């Protein structure tokens, strides 16, 4: 990557990181583009080289943060060399939950703004660069473990909606119980989702 491209990427990252700080401090509505560029130390015109408006920035920020979250979980999974689709999925889910417990502001931001469309868009490009696209990897896990799933997208959507909603309540509000107490029940429920959507491929 040349110096110009590196500089452009750095400015884009700075705008994303700065906007995340401001959105979680002041809220999306109260944060202005001027607030973002002033804290980032960039000219206002620079903002429009990367984003159409504040709403475009918000969507791309959710994509960026979501990709990081799943990318880091995927990297950790590869390092552990875990076998079996169920074990692999639980590892990814638990890794993400652990991260969200440590960063409640990230959980709150993603929970408020993440939609299925944005989630899928998050994996059209690989972020971070050293990880594979999680959505493709999820499909590969099913194939490699000889599991048939007619509605792969719907199964993943169901799992993510369940994990997202329970994390929001259990981590942010400790309701109805803490995440630690709820986790075994979450695993049991996800196992039932696997049973509902999948079946082994037999020769």
Coordinates of C-alpha atoms in Angstrom, one line a residue:
X1 CA 0.0 0.0 0.0
X2 CA 1.4 3.4 -1.1
X3 CA 1.8 6.4 1.1
X4 CA -1.3 8.2 -0.3
X5 CA -3.5 5.1 0.3
X6 CA -2.1 4.6 3.8
X7 CA -2.9 8.3 4.6
X8 CA -6.4 8.0 3.3
X9 CA -7.0 4.8 5.3
X10 CA -5.7 6.5 8.4
X11 CA -8.0 9.5 8.0
X12 CA -11.0 7.2 7.5
X13 CA -10.1 5.2 10.6
X14 CA -9.7 8.4 12.6
X15 CA -13.1 9.6 11.6
X16 CA -14.7 6.3 12.5
X17 CA -13.0 6.1 15.9
X18 CA -13.7 9.7 16.7
X19 CA -17.4 9.4 15.7
X20 CA -17.7 6.3 17.9
X21 CA -16.4 8.2 20.9
X22 CA -18.8 11.1 20.3
X23 CA -21.8 9.0 19.5
X24 CA -21.3 7.0 22.8
X25 CA -20.6 10.2 24.8
X26 CA -23.2 12.6 23.4
X27 CA -25.6 10.4 21.4
X28 CA -26.0 10.3 17.7
X29 CA -28.6 13.0 17.4
X30 CA -26.6 15.6 19.4
X31 CA -23.3 14.9 17.6
X32 CA -22.6 17.1 14.6
X33 CA -20.2 16.6 11.7
X34 CA -18.4 19.7 13.0
X35 CA -17.9 18.0 16.4
X36 CA -16.4 15.0 14.7
X37 CA -14.0 16.8 12.4
X38 CA -12.9 19.2 15.1
X39 CA -12.0 16.4 17.5
X40 CA -10.4 14.4 14.7
X41 CA -8.3 17.4 13.7
X42 CA -9.4 17.3 10.1
X43 CA -11.1 19.7 7.7
X44 CA -14.8 19.4 7.2
X45 CA -14.3 18.8 3.5
X46 CA -12.3 15.7 4.3
X47 CA -15.4 14.2 6.0
X48 CA -17.3 14.3 2.7
X49 CA -14.5 12.4 0.9
X50 CA -15.5 9.4 2.9
X51 CA -19.1 9.7 3.9
X52 CA -22.3 11.2 2.3
X53 CA -23.7 12.4 5.6
X54 CA -23.9 11.6 9.3
X55 CA -26.3 8.7 8.6
X56 CA -23.9 7.1 6.1
X57 CA -21.1 7.5 8.7
X58 CA -23.2 5.7 11.3
X59 CA -24.0 2.8 9.0
X60 CA -20.3 2.4 8.0
X61 CA -19.3 2.7 11.7
X62 CA -21.6 -0.1 12.6
X63 CA -20.1 -2.2 9.8
X64 CA -16.6 -1.3 10.9
X65 CA -17.3 -2.2 14.6
X66 CA -19.2 -5.4 13.7
X67 CA -16.5 -6.6 11.4
X68 CA -13.9 -6.0 14.1
X69 CA -15.9 -7.9 16.6
X70 CA -16.4 -11.0 14.4
X71 CA -12.9 -10.7 12.9
X72 CA -11.3 -10.9 16.3
X73 CA -13.4 -13.8 17.3
X74 CA -12.6 -15.6 14.1
X75 CA -8.8 -15.0 14.6
X76 CA -9.1 -16.4 18.1
X77 CA -11.0 -19.4 16.8
X78 CA -8.3 -20.2 14.2
X79 CA -5.6 -20.0 16.9
X80 CA -7.4 -22.5 19.1
X81 CA -8.0 -24.9 16.2
X82 CA -11.4 -26.0 17.6
X83 CA -13.2 -28.8 15.7
X84 CA -16.9 -29.3 15.1
X85 CA -19.5 -26.8 13.9
X86 CA -21.3 -26.5 17.3
X87 CA -18.1 -26.0 19.2
X88 CA -16.8 -23.5 16.7
X89 CA -20.0 -21.4 16.8
X90 CA -20.1 -21.5 20.6
X91 CA -16.5 -20.3 20.8
X92 CA -17.3 -17.4 18.4
X93 CA -20.5 -16.5 20.4
X94 CA -18.8 -16.7 23.8
X95 CA -15.8 -14.6 22.5
X96 CA -18.1 -11.9 21.3
X97 CA -20.2 -11.9 24.5
X98 CA -17.0 -11.6 26.6
X99 CA -15.9 -8.6 24.5
X100 CA -19.3 -6.9 24.9
X101 CA -19.3 -7.5 28.6
X102 CA -16.0 -5.6 28.7
X103 CA -17.2 -2.8 26.4
X104 CA -20.8 -2.0 27.3
X105 CA -20.7 1.2 25.2
X106 CA -20.0 -0.9 22.1
X107 CA -22.9 -3.3 23.0
X108 CA -25.2 -0.3 23.4
X109 CA -24.2 1.3 20.1
X110 CA -24.4 -1.9 18.0
X111 CA -27.7 -3.0 19.6
X112 CA -29.3 0.3 18.8
X113 CA -28.1 0.5 15.2
X114 CA -27.3 -3.0 13.8
X115 CA -29.7 -4.4 11.2
X116 CA -29.5 -7.6 9.2
X117 CA -28.7 -5.6 6.1
X118 CA -25.8 -3.8 7.8
X119 CA -24.6 -7.1 9.3
X120 CA -24.3 -8.7 5.9
X121 CA -22.7 -5.6 4.4
X122 CA -20.1 -5.8 7.2
X123 CA -18.7 -9.0 5.6
X124 CA -18.5 -7.8 2.0
X125 CA -15.1 -6.5 2.8
X126 CA -12.6 -8.1 5.2
X127 CA -12.2 -6.0 8.3
X128 CA -9.8 -6.4 10.0
X129 CA -7.6 -7.3 7.0
X130 CA -5.9 -10.3 8.6
X131 CA -9.2 -12.3 9.0
X132 CA -11.5 -14.0 6.6
X133 CA -15.0 -12.9 6.0
X134 CA -17.0 -14.4 8.9
X135 CA -20.1 -14.9 6.8
X136 CA -18.2 -17.0 4.3
X137 CA -16.4 -18.8 7.1
X138 CA -19.7 -19.7 8.7
X139 CA -20.9 -21.3 5.5
X140 CA -17.6 -23.1 5.1
X141 CA -18.0 -24.5 8.7
X142 CA -21.3 -26.1 7.8
X143 CA -19.8 -27.7 4.6
X144 CA -16.6 -28.9 6.3
X145 CA -18.6 -30.5 9.1
X146 CA -20.9 -32.2 6.6
X147 CA -24.0 -30.4 7.8
X148 CA -26.9 -29.5 5.6
X149 CA -28.8 -26.3 6.3
X150 CA -31.4 -25.2 3.8
X151 CA -31.7 -21.7 5.3
X152 CA -28.2 -20.8 6.4
X153 CA -28.9 -17.1 6.4
X154 CA -32.1 -17.5 8.4
X155 CA -30.3 -19.7 11.0
X156 CA -27.5 -17.1 11.5
X157 CA -30.1 -14.3 11.7
X158 CA -32.0 -16.2 14.4
X159 CA -28.9 -16.8 16.5
X160 CA -27.6 -13.3 16.2
X161 CA -31.0 -11.8 17.1
X162 CA -31.2 -14.0 20.2
X163 CA -27.6 -13.3 21.3
X164 CA -28.0 -9.6 20.7
X165 CA -31.2 -9.2 22.7
X166 CA -30.1 -11.3 25.6
X167 CA -26.7 -9.6 25.8
X168 CA -28.4 -6.2 25.8
X169 CA -30.6 -7.1 28.8
X170 CA -28.3 -9.3 30.8
X171 CA -25.1 -7.3 30.4
X172 CA -26.4 -3.7 30.5
X173 CA -29.2 -4.2 33.0
X174 CA -28.4 -7.6 34.7
X175 CA -32.1 -8.5 33.8
X176 CA -33.6 -11.0 34.3
X177 CA -30.3 -12.4 35.5
X178 CA -26.6 -11.8 34.8
X179 CA -25.0 -12.9 31.5
X180 CA -22.9 -15.5 33.4
X181 CA -26.1 -17.0 34.9
X182 CA -28.0 -16.9 31.6
X183 CA -25.2 -18.3 29.4
X184 CA -25.9 -22.1 29.9
X185 CA -29.6 -21.4 29.0
X186 CA -28.5 -19.5 25.9
X187 CA -26.3 -22.4 24.8
X188 CA -29.2 -24.8 25.2
X189 CA -31.5 -22.6 23.2
X190 CA -28.9 -22.2 20.4
X191 CA -28.5 -26.0 20.3
X192 CA -32.2 -26.3 19.7
X193 CA -31.9 -23.7 16.8
X194 CA -29.1 -25.9 15.3
X195 CA -31.4 -29.0 15.6
X196 CA -34.3 -27.1 13.9
X197 CA -32.3 -25.8 11.0
X198 CA -29.7 -28.5 10.3
X199 CA -29.3 -32.1 9.6
X200 CA -26.2 -34.3 8.9
X201 CA -25.2 -35.0 5.3
X202 CA -25.2 -38.7 4.8
X203 CA -23.5 -40.5 1.9

